[in-house]
Amino acid sequence: MKITVFTSNQPRHLAYLEKLSGIAERVTAVVECTTVAPGQVADFYSQSGVMGAYFSSVMKAERKIFGRSRFLPKNVQMLPIRMGDLNLVARESLTEVLDSDVYLVFGASYIKGWLIEELVTNRAINIHMGLSPYYRGAACNFWAMYDRRPAFVGATVHLLSPGLDSGQMLFHVRPEFNGQNTFDFTMEAVEKVQSRIVEKIAAGTIFENSPVQQDMSKQLRYSRNADFTDEIASTFLSQQMDPAEIQDLLQGGVSPEILHG
């Protein structure tokens, strides 16, 4: 089996490639790169003390679950590019990428033009870290916790579409809560959805669910990268929920409708 992945370069993305390499003859990945020190280095997010503190907690949770940056197995071929440059890459440079059995997207920038048409034709599958259609856009699990709705933390596996996170849904995945802190809980959602996709690809059941159109009337928040400011991050850090509050809200709060798969 040949698998193509459009992804990024943080440990959680490398772990996904590593998992897929265990079930595929070849994994070909276009890897969009950002700094490995967000908040400390101005890049996708701004540089500030608050951002440094916030992303320090994110990276601690990520290392706990996914380990550190590392070399990958020999059957993983990678084309590294700068984050945001994906739509500038010539078709000729992606010949090997477009010769696969399964196409996956996780953590890539917004795909447009001829490439999105190619991927839609090949039924590419995207991981949206957030429960659609309730939370759409950027950093959805952060905003679910910011809004004190831990039941809405999770991931949506959907068919890629030209619209951002608007494709037909295949299934949802939610993390189990075992007394984790906020950062570990949301990062656990990433591991769980990755593992579930790999299991279903290996079993040949990744497309067994009938795709479901998203009901946008159920949307609670649409977030953009620009919404995540120093002020928002500072408020979150100072008011983040402890495990007892998360547990209470999970037991007594409103729960979303989930597509099981």
mmCIF file of C-alpha atoms in Angstrom:
data_model
loop_
_atom_site.group_PDB
_atom_site.id
_atom_site.type_symbol
_atom_site.label_atom_id
_atom_site.label_comp_id
_atom_site.label_asym_id
_atom_site.label_seq_id
_atom_site.Cartn_x
_atom_site.Cartn_y
_atom_site.Cartn_z
ATOM 1 C CA MET A 1 0.000 0.000 0.000
ATOM 2 C CA LYS A 2 1.163 3.520 -0.836
ATOM 3 C CA ILE A 3 0.042 6.419 1.361
ATOM 4 C CA THR A 4 0.434 10.143 0.709
ATOM 5 C CA VAL A 5 0.268 12.640 3.569
ATOM 6 C CA PHE A 6 0.204 16.429 3.584
ATOM 7 C CA THR A 7 1.260 17.444 7.078
ATOM 8 C CA SER A 8 3.670 19.496 9.214
ATOM 9 C CA ASN A 9 6.888 18.939 11.183
ATOM 10 C CA GLN A 10 6.023 18.874 14.882
ATOM 11 C CA PRO A 11 6.373 15.613 16.888
ATOM 12 C CA ARG A 12 2.634 14.871 16.591
ATOM 13 C CA HIS A 13 2.881 15.047 12.793
ATOM 14 C CA LEU A 14 6.016 12.904 12.711
ATOM 15 C CA ALA A 15 4.291 10.356 14.942
ATOM 16 C CA TYR A 16 1.429 10.117 12.442
ATOM 17 C CA LEU A 17 3.893 9.376 9.635
ATOM 18 C CA GLU A 18 5.594 6.824 11.856
ATOM 19 C CA LYS A 19 2.299 5.030 12.579
ATOM 20 C CA LEU A 20 1.400 4.979 8.890
ATOM 21 C CA SER A 21 4.817 3.610 7.954
ATOM 22 C CA GLY A 22 3.948 0.486 9.929
ATOM 23 C CA ILE A 23 1.053 -0.415 7.624
ATOM 24 C CA ALA A 24 2.321 0.902 4.279
ATOM 25 C CA GLU A 25 4.968 -0.134 1.821
ATOM 26 C CA ARG A 26 5.685 3.532 1.197
ATOM 27 C CA VAL A 27 4.634 6.799 2.838
ATOM 28 C CA THR A 28 5.241 9.957 0.812
ATOM 29 C CA ALA A 29 4.822 13.176 2.754
ATOM 30 C CA VAL A 30 4.826 16.855 1.906
ATOM 31 C CA VAL A 31 5.916 18.403 5.204
ATOM 32 C CA GLU A 32 5.225 22.098 5.790
ATOM 33 C CA CYS A 33 7.719 23.340 8.350
ATOM 34 C CA THR A 34 7.313 25.801 11.196
ATOM 35 C CA THR A 35 9.568 26.631 14.140
ATOM 36 C CA VAL A 36 10.034 23.951 16.787
ATOM 37 C CA ALA A 37 9.911 26.719 19.412
ATOM 38 C CA PRO A 38 6.556 28.500 18.913
ATOM 39 C CA GLY A 39 6.094 31.518 21.139
ATOM 40 C CA GLN A 40 9.851 31.845 21.519
ATOM 41 C CA VAL A 41 10.470 32.413 17.812
ATOM 42 C CA ALA A 42 8.194 34.608 15.714
ATOM 43 C CA ASP A 43 6.679 32.392 13.054
ATOM 44 C CA PHE A 44 3.131 31.096 12.659
ATOM 45 C CA TYR A 45 2.444 32.612 16.092
ATOM 46 C CA SER A 46 3.909 35.791 17.557
ATOM 47 C CA GLN A 47 6.876 35.920 19.940
ATOM 48 C CA SER A 48 6.055 36.979 23.496
ATOM 49 C CA GLY A 49 6.369 35.850 27.090
ATOM 50 C CA VAL A 50 2.738 34.806 27.176
ATOM 51 C CA MET A 51 2.978 32.815 23.955
ATOM 52 C CA GLY A 52 6.205 31.241 25.186
ATOM 53 C CA ALA A 53 4.488 30.123 28.393
ATOM 54 C CA TYR A 54 1.435 28.809 26.569
ATOM 55 C CA PHE A 55 3.372 26.812 23.986
ATOM 56 C CA SER A 56 5.738 25.503 26.642
ATOM 57 C CA SER A 57 2.724 23.684 28.103
ATOM 58 C CA VAL A 58 1.615 22.533 24.663
ATOM 59 C CA MET A 59 5.049 21.103 23.870
ATOM 60 C CA LYS A 60 5.300 19.412 27.263
ATOM 61 C CA ALA A 61 2.044 17.579 26.574
ATOM 62 C CA GLU A 62 3.150 16.789 23.034
ATOM 63 C CA ARG A 63 6.465 15.317 24.188
ATOM 64 C CA LYS A 64 4.677 13.200 26.789
ATOM 65 C CA ILE A 65 2.436 11.586 24.165
ATOM 66 C CA PHE A 66 4.460 11.772 20.933
ATOM 67 C CA GLY A 67 8.094 12.143 21.975
ATOM 68 C CA ARG A 68 10.530 14.592 20.430
ATOM 69 C CA SER A 69 11.525 15.438 16.855
ATOM 70 C CA ARG A 70 13.321 12.491 15.293
ATOM 71 C CA PHE A 71 14.312 10.680 12.120
ATOM 72 C CA LEU A 72 11.638 8.501 10.555
ATOM 73 C CA PRO A 73 11.643 4.953 9.128
ATOM 74 C CA LYS A 74 13.265 4.394 5.738
ATOM 75 C CA ASN A 75 9.954 3.841 3.945
ATOM 76 C CA VAL A 76 8.921 7.451 4.656
ATOM 77 C CA GLN A 77 9.920 9.924 1.941
ATOM 78 C CA MET A 78 9.532 13.599 2.777
ATOM 79 C CA LEU A 79 9.488 16.800 0.764
ATOM 80 C CA PRO A 80 10.022 19.658 3.265
ATOM 81 C CA ILE A 81 8.685 23.095 2.357
ATOM 82 C CA ARG A 82 7.877 26.267 4.255
ATOM 83 C CA MET A 83 4.438 26.461 5.851
ATOM 84 C CA GLY A 84 2.095 28.251 3.468
ATOM 85 C CA ASP A 85 4.071 27.452 0.312
ATOM 86 C CA LEU A 86 2.123 24.318 -0.605
ATOM 87 C CA ASN A 87 0.052 25.971 -3.324
ATOM 88 C CA LEU A 88 3.225 27.334 -4.941
ATOM 89 C CA VAL A 89 4.767 23.895 -5.556
ATOM 90 C CA ALA A 90 4.700 22.816 -9.219
ATOM 91 C CA ARG A 91 2.777 19.699 -10.171
ATOM 92 C CA GLU A 92 6.010 18.223 -11.569
ATOM 93 C CA SER A 93 7.540 18.267 -8.083
ATOM 94 C CA LEU A 94 4.678 16.201 -6.686
ATOM 95 C CA THR A 95 4.658 13.315 -9.157
ATOM 96 C CA GLU A 96 5.404 10.670 -6.516
ATOM 97 C CA VAL A 97 2.981 12.235 -4.063
ATOM 98 C CA LEU A 98 0.125 11.847 -6.545
ATOM 99 C CA ASP A 99 0.722 8.107 -7.048
ATOM 100 C CA SER A 100 -0.821 6.531 -3.948
ATOM 101 C CA ASP A 101 -3.679 4.369 -2.738
ATOM 102 C CA VAL A 102 -4.667 6.578 0.209
ATOM 103 C CA TYR A 103 -4.397 10.356 0.580
ATOM 104 C CA LEU A 104 -4.367 12.018 4.003
ATOM 105 C CA VAL A 105 -4.160 15.587 5.271
ATOM 106 C CA PHE A 106 -3.254 16.609 8.823
ATOM 107 C CA GLY A 107 -1.925 20.007 9.832
ATOM 108 C CA ALA A 108 -1.321 21.294 6.303
ATOM 109 C CA SER A 109 -2.044 24.835 5.168
ATOM 110 C CA TYR A 110 -5.159 25.691 3.154
ATOM 111 C CA ILE A 111 -4.959 23.711 -0.112
ATOM 112 C CA LYS A 112 -6.223 25.379 -3.296
ATOM 113 C CA GLY A 113 -6.104 25.222 -7.081
ATOM 114 C CA TRP A 114 -5.229 22.128 -9.070
ATOM 115 C CA LEU A 115 -4.011 20.288 -5.969
ATOM 116 C CA ILE A 116 -7.306 20.467 -4.080
ATOM 117 C CA GLU A 117 -9.082 19.237 -7.220
ATOM 118 C CA GLU A 118 -6.679 16.297 -7.438
ATOM 119 C CA LEU A 119 -7.083 15.393 -3.783
ATOM 120 C CA VAL A 120 -10.872 15.685 -3.820
ATOM 121 C CA THR A 121 -10.957 13.358 -6.839
ATOM 122 C CA ASN A 122 -8.847 10.854 -4.896
ATOM 123 C CA ARG A 123 -11.124 11.057 -1.822
ATOM 124 C CA ALA A 124 -8.443 12.513 0.422
ATOM 125 C CA ILE A 125 -9.207 12.344 4.142
ATOM 126 C CA ASN A 126 -8.576 15.279 6.464
ATOM 127 C CA ILE A 127 -8.189 15.336 10.238
ATOM 128 C CA HIS A 128 -9.817 18.417 11.694
ATOM 129 C CA MET A 129 -8.779 18.832 15.314
ATOM 130 C CA GLY A 130 -12.154 19.874 16.641
ATOM 131 C CA LEU A 131 -15.680 18.518 16.564
ATOM 132 C CA SER A 132 -17.369 19.788 13.414
ATOM 133 C CA PRO A 133 -19.724 21.387 12.761
ATOM 134 C CA TYR A 134 -19.708 22.751 16.328
ATOM 135 C CA TYR A 135 -16.151 24.100 16.309
ATOM 136 C CA ARG A 136 -14.600 25.021 12.984
ATOM 137 C CA GLY A 137 -11.537 26.970 11.915
ATOM 138 C CA ALA A 138 -8.248 27.135 13.830
ATOM 139 C CA ALA A 139 -7.246 25.778 17.272
ATOM 140 C CA CYS A 140 -10.752 24.424 17.850
ATOM 141 C CA ASN A 141 -9.940 22.296 20.889
ATOM 142 C CA PHE A 142 -8.294 25.270 22.543
ATOM 143 C CA TRP A 143 -11.466 27.281 22.012
ATOM 144 C CA ALA A 144 -13.684 24.460 23.259
ATOM 145 C CA MET A 145 -11.718 24.471 26.516
ATOM 146 C CA TYR A 146 -11.655 28.282 26.591
ATOM 147 C CA ASP A 147 -15.456 28.199 26.309
ATOM 148 C CA ARG A 148 -15.555 25.608 29.093
ATOM 149 C CA ARG A 149 -17.043 22.929 26.856
ATOM 150 C CA PRO A 150 -14.652 19.955 27.313
ATOM 151 C CA ALA A 151 -17.270 17.604 25.833
ATOM 152 C CA PHE A 152 -16.621 19.336 22.505
ATOM 153 C CA VAL A 153 -12.916 18.442 22.473
ATOM 154 C CA GLY A 154 -12.076 15.874 19.828
ATOM 155 C CA ALA A 155 -11.434 15.371 16.133
ATOM 156 C CA THR A 156 -13.464 15.112 12.960
ATOM 157 C CA VAL A 157 -12.391 12.816 10.146
ATOM 158 C CA HIS A 158 -13.906 14.082 6.924
ATOM 159 C CA LEU A 159 -13.474 14.018 3.175
ATOM 160 C CA LEU A 160 -11.372 16.908 1.955
ATOM 161 C CA SER A 161 -13.301 19.636 0.160
ATOM 162 C CA PRO A 162 -12.452 23.016 -1.404
ATOM 163 C CA GLY A 163 -13.998 24.751 1.629
ATOM 164 C CA LEU A 164 -12.118 24.940 4.925
ATOM 165 C CA ASP A 165 -13.145 22.030 7.215
ATOM 166 C CA SER A 166 -16.474 21.776 5.410
ATOM 167 C CA GLY A 167 -16.207 18.334 3.808
ATOM 168 C CA GLN A 168 -18.607 15.476 4.421
ATOM 169 C CA MET A 169 -17.874 13.777 7.732
ATOM 170 C CA LEU A 170 -16.916 10.123 8.157
ATOM 171 C CA PHE A 171 -16.637 9.918 11.943
ATOM 172 C CA HIS A 172 -15.680 11.745 15.130
ATOM 173 C CA VAL A 173 -13.141 10.786 17.783
ATOM 174 C CA ARG A 174 -13.114 12.061 21.369
ATOM 175 C CA PRO A 175 -10.364 11.573 23.981
ATOM 176 C CA GLU A 176 -10.981 9.660 27.179
ATOM 177 C CA PHE A 177 -10.707 11.766 30.302
ATOM 178 C CA ASN A 178 -8.565 10.171 33.002
ATOM 179 C CA GLY A 179 -7.835 13.167 35.203
ATOM 180 C CA GLN A 180 -5.479 14.866 32.745
ATOM 181 C CA ASN A 181 -4.757 18.549 32.734
ATOM 182 C CA THR A 182 -6.106 20.692 29.905
ATOM 183 C CA PHE A 183 -3.081 20.322 27.649
ATOM 184 C CA ASP A 184 -2.727 16.561 28.061
ATOM 185 C CA PHE A 185 -6.465 16.082 27.496
ATOM 186 C CA THR A 186 -6.545 17.983 24.202
ATOM 187 C CA MET A 187 -3.297 16.381 22.987
ATOM 188 C CA GLU A 188 -4.742 12.949 23.750
ATOM 189 C CA ALA A 189 -7.405 13.676 21.133
ATOM 190 C CA VAL A 190 -4.658 13.917 18.492
ATOM 191 C CA GLU A 191 -3.185 10.536 19.378
ATOM 192 C CA LYS A 192 -6.553 8.851 19.480
ATOM 193 C CA VAL A 193 -7.694 10.045 16.053
ATOM 194 C CA GLN A 194 -4.353 9.156 14.460
ATOM 195 C CA SER A 195 -4.486 5.629 15.862
ATOM 196 C CA ARG A 196 -8.103 5.185 14.797
ATOM 197 C CA ILE A 197 -7.369 6.212 11.207
ATOM 198 C CA VAL A 198 -4.363 3.898 10.995
ATOM 199 C CA GLU A 199 -6.451 0.997 12.349
ATOM 200 C CA LYS A 200 -9.209 1.595 9.819
ATOM 201 C CA ILE A 201 -6.825 1.944 6.871
ATOM 202 C CA ALA A 202 -5.088 -1.285 7.869
ATOM 203 C CA ALA A 203 -8.445 -3.070 8.152
ATOM 204 C CA GLY A 204 -9.701 -1.653 4.860
ATOM 205 C CA THR A 205 -12.670 0.007 6.589
ATOM 206 C CA ILE A 206 -11.705 3.679 6.389
ATOM 207 C CA PHE A 207 -14.542 4.406 3.953
ATOM 208 C CA GLU A 208 -17.147 2.088 5.477
ATOM 209 C CA ASN A 209 -19.199 4.960 6.948
ATOM 210 C CA SER A 210 -21.514 6.843 4.624
ATOM 211 C CA PRO A 211 -20.332 10.487 4.447
ATOM 212 C CA VAL A 212 -22.555 12.934 6.339
ATOM 213 C CA GLN A 213 -23.047 16.547 5.312
ATOM 214 C CA GLN A 214 -22.196 19.091 8.017
ATOM 215 C CA ASP A 215 -25.126 21.010 9.491
ATOM 216 C CA MET A 216 -23.678 24.515 9.813
ATOM 217 C CA SER A 217 -26.655 25.668 11.882
ATOM 218 C CA LYS A 218 -25.047 23.773 14.790
ATOM 219 C CA GLN A 219 -21.858 25.832 14.692
ATOM 220 C CA LEU A 220 -20.890 27.310 18.058
ATOM 221 C CA ARG A 221 -17.680 29.077 17.052
ATOM 222 C CA TYR A 222 -15.625 29.695 13.938
ATOM 223 C CA SER A 223 -12.099 30.681 14.989
ATOM 224 C CA ARG A 224 -9.223 32.212 13.049
ATOM 225 C CA ASN A 225 -5.513 32.271 13.834
ATOM 226 C CA ALA A 226 -5.759 36.024 14.428
ATOM 227 C CA ASP A 227 -8.241 35.400 17.255
ATOM 228 C CA PHE A 228 -5.521 33.735 19.340
ATOM 229 C CA THR A 229 -3.878 36.790 20.884
ATOM 230 C CA ASP A 230 -1.630 37.389 23.887
ATOM 231 C CA GLU A 231 -4.675 38.561 25.826
ATOM 232 C CA ILE A 232 -6.625 35.389 25.034
ATOM 233 C CA ALA A 233 -3.667 33.139 25.858
ATOM 234 C CA SER A 234 -3.061 34.993 29.138
ATOM 235 C CA THR A 235 -6.711 34.669 30.148
ATOM 236 C CA PHE A 236 -6.674 30.971 29.323
ATOM 237 C CA LEU A 237 -3.529 30.292 31.354
ATOM 238 C CA SER A 238 -4.830 32.182 34.372
ATOM 239 C CA GLN A 239 -8.307 30.644 34.273
ATOM 240 C CA GLN A 240 -7.703 27.165 32.899
ATOM 241 C CA MET A 241 -9.821 24.416 34.385
ATOM 242 C CA ASP A 242 -8.446 21.903 36.846
ATOM 243 C CA PRO A 243 -9.221 18.177 36.349
ATOM 244 C CA ALA A 244 -12.133 18.249 38.822
ATOM 245 C CA GLU A 245 -13.889 21.020 36.892
ATOM 246 C CA ILE A 246 -13.301 19.265 33.593
ATOM 247 C CA GLN A 247 -14.836 16.103 35.036
ATOM 248 C CA ASP A 248 -17.882 17.976 36.359
ATOM 249 C CA LEU A 249 -18.499 19.638 33.004
ATOM 250 C CA LEU A 250 -18.103 16.362 31.121
ATOM 251 C CA GLN A 251 -20.682 14.740 33.380
ATOM 252 C CA GLY A 252 -23.159 17.599 33.610
ATOM 253 C CA GLY A 253 -22.698 19.710 30.489
ATOM 254 C CA VAL A 254 -24.228 19.541 27.044
ATOM 255 C CA SER A 255 -22.771 16.842 24.806
ATOM 256 C CA PRO A 256 -22.472 16.971 20.995
ATOM 257 C CA GLU A 257 -23.955 14.477 18.591
ATOM 258 C CA ILE A 258 -21.148 12.125 17.584
ATOM 259 C CA LEU A 259 -20.592 10.084 14.425
ATOM 260 C CA HIS A 260 -19.078 6.806 15.577
ATOM 261 C CA GLY A 261 -16.628 4.936 13.430
#
